DNA sequence: CAGTATCCACAACGATACTG
DNA sequence: CAGTATCGTTGTGGATACTG
């Protein structure tokens, strides 16, 4: 099954699933957001902000929306004042764990 | 060993190895370049260009330089006219195969 | 608290033309 | 063939201020 994938040759390699992945899950913040949600299960907006560090509210909000659209993050709003919003990973989001672990491991061994 | 990684909590999550990976191997073209070199072993500049599709010479040249600096790609120049330059993956580059396969597989199952 | 809105800087990316 | 050089566009990310 995985072998089929490596055999397949796209006429244009840049249309391959890796590009798709990089476009949708890549970038500066999305992998980190997913990672802290893997570590913490449920987090509020400000908790994410502090845990990640160095991210602006605008970026955090924007990236969370993107991830919600991809069904990777689930957003739960409690209708209270002051507002309370919880973020957690969907099953799809959790299924990224092995990918991210592998990347971290490789990165630790090969990058500085 | 991998477990240690997931246990470790960075004060600032955005400094984690995933971010490092995305900064250095991420982006629009690097993963694709690595991928076609995994499929073809040795390639010349114009072959890479055609195999990838949609990339400008400038981008291809630039990204290859970056990958060379990271010791992921090896560049071999033959002093002939017209010029002949071959690109191949280093061992470090080849060690990305499992990562990329995993990403492709996940992408195929979860993204459109 | 959990965001928006606005404006701005810079880097990434691309098209085209040119060269040893 | 394998690139550079140049210029222009687009996208990404950030600072700050404001709001229900």
Short mmCIF file of C-alpha atoms (C1' of nucleotides) in Angstrom, two decimals:
data_model
loop_
_atom_site.label_atom_id
_atom_site.label_comp_id
_atom_site.label_asym_id
_atom_site.label_seq_id
_atom_site.Cartn_x
_atom_site.Cartn_y
_atom_site.Cartn_z
CA UNK A 1 0.00 0.00 0.00
CA UNK A 2 2.68 2.44 0.96
CA UNK A 3 4.75 0.89 -1.77
CA UNK A 4 2.16 1.86 -4.34
CA UNK A 5 2.69 5.42 -3.32
CA UNK A 6 6.42 5.46 -3.84
CA UNK A 7 6.00 3.71 -7.18
CA UNK A 8 3.55 6.23 -8.49
CA UNK A 9 5.10 8.90 -10.61
CA UNK A 10 3.22 12.10 -11.02
CA UNK A 11 3.62 13.76 -14.40
CA UNK A 12 4.32 16.84 -12.39
CA UNK A 13 5.95 15.91 -9.13
CA UNK A 14 4.93 19.16 -7.51
CA UNK A 15 1.33 17.97 -7.53
CA UNK A 16 2.14 15.11 -5.19
CA UNK A 17 0.64 14.60 -1.72
CA UNK A 18 3.73 15.98 -0.02
CA UNK A 19 3.08 19.37 -1.57
CA UNK A 20 -0.52 19.13 -0.45
CA UNK A 21 0.63 18.38 3.06
CA UNK A 22 3.06 21.26 3.12
CA UNK A 23 0.47 23.66 1.80
CA UNK A 24 -2.16 22.68 4.33
CA UNK A 25 -0.29 21.54 7.45
CA UNK A 26 3.05 23.19 6.82
CA UNK A 27 4.14 26.69 7.58
CA UNK A 28 5.51 28.31 10.65
CA UNK A 29 2.75 27.66 13.19
CA UNK A 30 0.40 24.81 12.33
CA UNK A 31 2.71 21.94 13.26
CA UNK A 32 3.52 23.57 16.59
CA UNK A 33 -0.13 24.14 17.41
CA UNK A 34 -0.88 20.51 16.69
CA UNK A 35 2.08 19.47 18.77
CA UNK A 36 1.07 21.36 21.91
CA UNK A 37 -2.46 20.04 21.55
CA UNK A 38 -1.05 16.54 21.40
CA UNK A 39 0.75 17.23 24.65
CA UNK A 40 -2.10 18.93 26.45
CA UNK A 41 -5.32 17.50 25.04
CA UNK A 42 -7.55 20.52 25.77
CA UNK A 43 -6.42 24.12 25.76
CA UNK A 44 -7.90 27.57 25.84
CA UNK A 45 -6.83 30.35 23.50
CA UNK A 46 -4.54 32.08 25.95
CA UNK A 47 -3.04 28.81 27.08
CA UNK A 48 -2.09 28.02 23.51
CA UNK A 49 -0.65 31.49 23.18
CA UNK A 50 1.61 31.06 26.19
CA UNK A 51 2.57 27.48 25.44
CA UNK A 52 3.65 28.29 21.92
CA UNK A 53 5.35 31.58 22.64
CA UNK A 54 6.22 34.22 20.09
CA UNK A 55 2.98 33.95 18.16
CA UNK A 56 0.67 36.90 17.70
CA UNK A 57 -3.03 36.65 18.48
CA UNK A 58 -3.81 37.25 14.86
CA UNK A 59 -1.68 34.36 13.69
CA UNK A 60 -2.92 32.01 16.37
CA UNK A 61 -6.52 32.78 15.61
CA UNK A 62 -5.99 32.47 11.87
CA UNK A 63 -4.10 29.20 12.03
CA UNK A 64 -6.65 27.70 14.40
CA UNK A 65 -9.39 28.55 11.94
CA UNK A 66 -7.48 26.89 9.15
CA UNK A 67 -6.98 23.77 11.23
CA UNK A 68 -10.65 23.76 12.17
CA UNK A 69 -11.63 23.85 8.50
CA UNK A 70 -9.38 20.88 7.87
CA UNK A 71 -11.14 18.97 10.68
CA UNK A 72 -7.90 18.71 12.55
CA UNK A 73 -8.83 20.94 15.45
CA UNK A 74 -12.16 21.09 17.24
CA UNK A 75 -13.30 24.39 18.70
CA UNK A 76 -15.78 24.44 21.54
CA UNK A 77 -17.37 27.67 22.73
CA UNK A 78 -18.97 28.06 26.12
CA UNK A 79 -21.56 30.87 26.08
CA UNK A 80 -20.34 32.56 29.23
CA UNK A 81 -18.91 35.93 30.13
CA UNK A 82 -16.01 36.30 29.92
CA UNK A 83 -15.80 33.98 26.90
CA UNK A 84 -14.40 30.51 27.27
CA UNK A 85 -13.21 28.62 24.23
CA UNK A 86 -11.56 25.24 24.21
CA UNK A 87 -9.46 23.72 21.48
CA UNK A 88 -8.67 20.06 21.08
CA UNK A 89 -7.57 17.71 18.31
CA UNK A 90 -10.01 15.66 16.28
CA UNK A 91 -9.23 12.03 15.57
CA UNK A 92 -7.68 13.14 12.32
CA UNK A 93 -5.54 15.58 14.24
CA UNK A 94 -4.45 12.92 16.71
CA UNK A 95 -3.52 10.64 13.85
CA UNK A 96 -0.73 13.06 13.03
CA UNK A 97 1.12 12.10 16.18
CA UNK A 98 3.35 9.48 14.60
CA UNK A 99 4.20 11.79 11.74
CA UNK A 100 5.23 14.56 14.07
CA UNK A 101 7.19 12.25 16.33
CA UNK A 102 9.11 10.97 13.36
CA UNK A 103 9.84 14.46 12.15
CA UNK A 104 10.99 15.55 15.61
CA UNK A 105 13.20 12.55 15.93
CA UNK A 106 14.78 13.07 12.53
CA UNK A 107 15.16 16.76 13.19
CA UNK A 108 16.88 16.15 16.51
CA UNK A 109 19.37 13.85 14.89
CA UNK A 110 20.05 15.81 11.72
CA UNK A 111 19.41 19.51 12.11
CA UNK A 112 20.81 22.32 14.20
CA UNK B 1 14.11 7.45 23.06
CA UNK B 2 11.27 8.74 20.94
CA UNK B 3 9.27 8.84 24.13
CA UNK B 4 11.74 11.23 25.65
CA UNK B 5 10.98 13.57 22.83
CA UNK B 6 7.28 13.66 23.38
CA UNK B 7 7.79 14.07 27.10
CA UNK B 8 10.04 17.05 26.75
CA UNK B 9 8.26 20.34 27.09
CA UNK B 10 9.89 23.37 25.61
CA UNK B 11 9.33 26.59 27.50
CA UNK B 12 8.46 28.01 24.14
CA UNK B 13 6.95 25.33 21.98
CA UNK B 14 7.79 27.20 18.81
CA UNK B 15 11.47 26.45 19.42
CA UNK B 16 10.88 22.74 19.06
CA UNK B 17 12.47 20.48 16.41
CA UNK B 18 9.34 20.50 14.30
CA UNK B 19 9.74 24.20 13.72
CA UNK B 20 13.36 23.63 12.83
CA UNK B 21 12.34 21.00 10.34
CA UNK B 22 9.72 23.22 8.75
CA UNK B 23 12.12 26.11 8.46
CA UNK B 24 14.86 24.06 6.86
CA UNK B 25 13.14 21.28 4.91
CA UNK B 26 9.68 22.78 4.58
CA UNK B 27 8.40 25.21 2.04
CA UNK B 28 6.98 24.74 -1.39
CA UNK B 29 9.80 22.99 -3.19
CA UNK B 30 12.33 21.24 -0.94
CA UNK B 31 10.23 18.19 -0.08
CA UNK B 32 9.38 17.64 -3.74
CA UNK B 33 12.99 17.91 -4.81
CA UNK B 34 13.96 15.32 -2.22
CA UNK B 35 11.13 13.13 -3.31
CA UNK B 36 12.07 13.01 -6.99
CA UNK B 37 15.67 12.35 -6.03
CA UNK B 38 14.49 9.42 -3.94
CA UNK B 39 12.71 8.06 -6.99
CA UNK B 40 15.48 8.66 -9.48
CA UNK B 41 18.75 8.48 -7.58
CA UNK B 42 20.80 10.72 -9.88
CA UNK B 43 19.44 13.64 -11.85
CA UNK B 44 20.68 16.54 -13.87
CA UNK B 45 19.39 20.06 -13.46
CA UNK B 46 17.05 20.01 -16.42
CA UNK B 47 15.78 16.57 -15.50
CA UNK B 48 14.82 17.83 -12.08
CA UNK B 49 13.15 20.81 -13.70
CA UNK B 50 10.98 18.62 -15.93
CA UNK B 51 10.25 16.02 -13.27
CA UNK B 52 9.05 18.59 -10.78
CA UNK B 53 7.16 20.81 -13.17
CA UNK B 54 6.06 24.35 -12.48
CA UNK B 55 9.26 25.40 -10.80
CA UNK B 56 11.37 28.25 -12.12
CA UNK B 57 15.08 27.82 -12.74
CA UNK B 58 15.76 30.39 -10.11
CA UNK B 59 13.81 28.54 -7.44
CA UNK B 60 15.25 25.18 -8.38
CA UNK B 61 18.79 26.48 -8.25
CA UNK B 62 18.20 28.25 -4.96
CA UNK B 63 16.54 25.33 -3.23
CA UNK B 64 19.22 22.93 -4.42
CA UNK B 65 21.86 25.20 -2.91
CA UNK B 66 20.02 25.25 0.38
CA UNK B 67 19.76 21.47 0.39
CA UNK B 68 23.43 21.17 -0.47
CA UNK B 69 24.34 23.34 2.52
CA UNK B 70 22.27 21.08 4.73
CA UNK B 71 24.19 18.06 3.41
CA UNK B 72 21.01 16.60 2.08
CA UNK B 73 21.86 16.89 -1.59
CA UNK B 74 25.22 16.23 -3.23
CA UNK B 75 26.17 18.21 -6.31
CA UNK B 76 28.67 16.84 -8.74
CA UNK B 77 30.06 18.96 -11.56
CA UNK B 78 31.72 17.50 -14.64
CA UNK B 79 34.09 20.02 -16.24
CA UNK B 80 32.82 19.60 -19.76
CA UNK B 81 31.18 21.79 -22.32
CA UNK B 82 28.26 22.04 -22.31
CA UNK B 83 28.15 21.78 -18.52
CA UNK B 84 26.99 18.60 -16.85
CA UNK B 85 25.88 18.65 -13.24
CA UNK B 86 24.45 15.77 -11.31
CA UNK B 87 22.42 15.87 -8.16
CA UNK B 88 21.87 13.02 -5.76
CA UNK B 89 20.87 12.55 -2.15
CA UNK B 90 23.39 12.13 0.63
CA UNK B 91 22.84 9.46 3.25
CA UNK B 92 21.16 12.08 5.38
CA UNK B 93 18.90 12.89 2.46
CA UNK B 94 18.04 9.26 1.90
CA UNK B 95 17.19 8.88 5.57
CA UNK B 96 14.23 11.17 4.95
CA UNK B 97 12.51 8.51 2.90
CA UNK B 98 10.44 7.05 5.71
CA UNK B 99 9.38 10.51 6.82
CA UNK B 100 8.21 11.44 3.38
CA UNK B 101 6.45 8.16 2.81
CA UNK B 102 4.56 8.61 6.04
CA UNK B 103 3.58 12.12 5.11
CA UNK B 104 2.43 11.04 1.66
CA UNK B 105 0.43 8.23 3.09
CA UNK B 106 -1.26 10.44 5.67
CA UNK B 107 -1.86 13.10 3.08
CA UNK B 108 -3.47 10.64 0.69
CA UNK B 109 -5.84 9.47 3.36
CA UNK B 110 -6.69 12.79 4.93
CA UNK B 111 -6.28 15.71 2.54
CA UNK B 112 -7.79 16.79 -0.74
"C1'" DC C 1 -11.10 36.21 27.57
"C1'" DA C 2 -10.91 35.58 22.96
"C1'" DG C 3 -10.67 37.40 19.62
"C1'" DT C 4 -10.88 41.56 15.06
"C1'" DA C 5 -9.28 45.33 12.39
"C1'" DT C 6 -5.79 47.87 10.36
"C1'" DC C 7 -1.59 48.78 8.60
"C1'" DC C 8 3.05 47.56 7.54
"C1'" DA C 9 7.57 45.02 6.55
"C1'" DC C 10 9.81 41.58 4.50
"C1'" DA C 11 10.62 37.26 2.44
"C1'" DA C 12 9.06 33.97 -0.83
"C1'" DC C 13 7.99 33.22 -5.24
"C1'" DG C 14 7.70 34.00 -10.24
"C1'" DA C 15 8.59 35.75 -15.30
"C1'" DT C 16 11.79 37.01 -18.33
"C1'" DA C 17 16.09 37.80 -20.22
"C1'" DC C 18 20.75 36.88 -20.37
"C1'" DT C 19 25.53 34.12 -20.00
"C1'" DG C 20 30.00 31.04 -19.52
"C1'" DC D 1 23.33 22.86 -20.15
"C1'" DA D 2 23.07 24.97 -16.01
"C1'" DG D 3 22.66 28.35 -14.25
"C1'" DT D 4 22.45 34.33 -12.86
"C1'" DA D 5 20.50 38.82 -12.83
"C1'" DT D 6 16.77 41.74 -12.48
"C1'" DC D 7 12.46 43.21 -11.51
"C1'" DG D 8 7.89 42.77 -9.97
"C1'" DT D 9 4.12 40.50 -7.42
"C1'" DT D 10 2.10 37.96 -3.79
"C1'" DG D 11 1.84 35.95 0.58
"C1'" DT D 12 3.19 35.48 5.25
"C1'" DG D 13 3.85 37.23 9.44
"C1'" DG D 14 3.98 40.95 12.96
"C1'" DA D 15 2.69 45.35 15.94
"C1'" DT D 16 -0.71 47.75 17.74
"C1'" DA D 17 -5.10 49.11 18.97
"C1'" DC D 18 -9.70 48.03 19.66
"C1'" DT D 19 -14.26 45.11 21.06
"C1'" DG D 20 -18.37 41.97 22.54
#
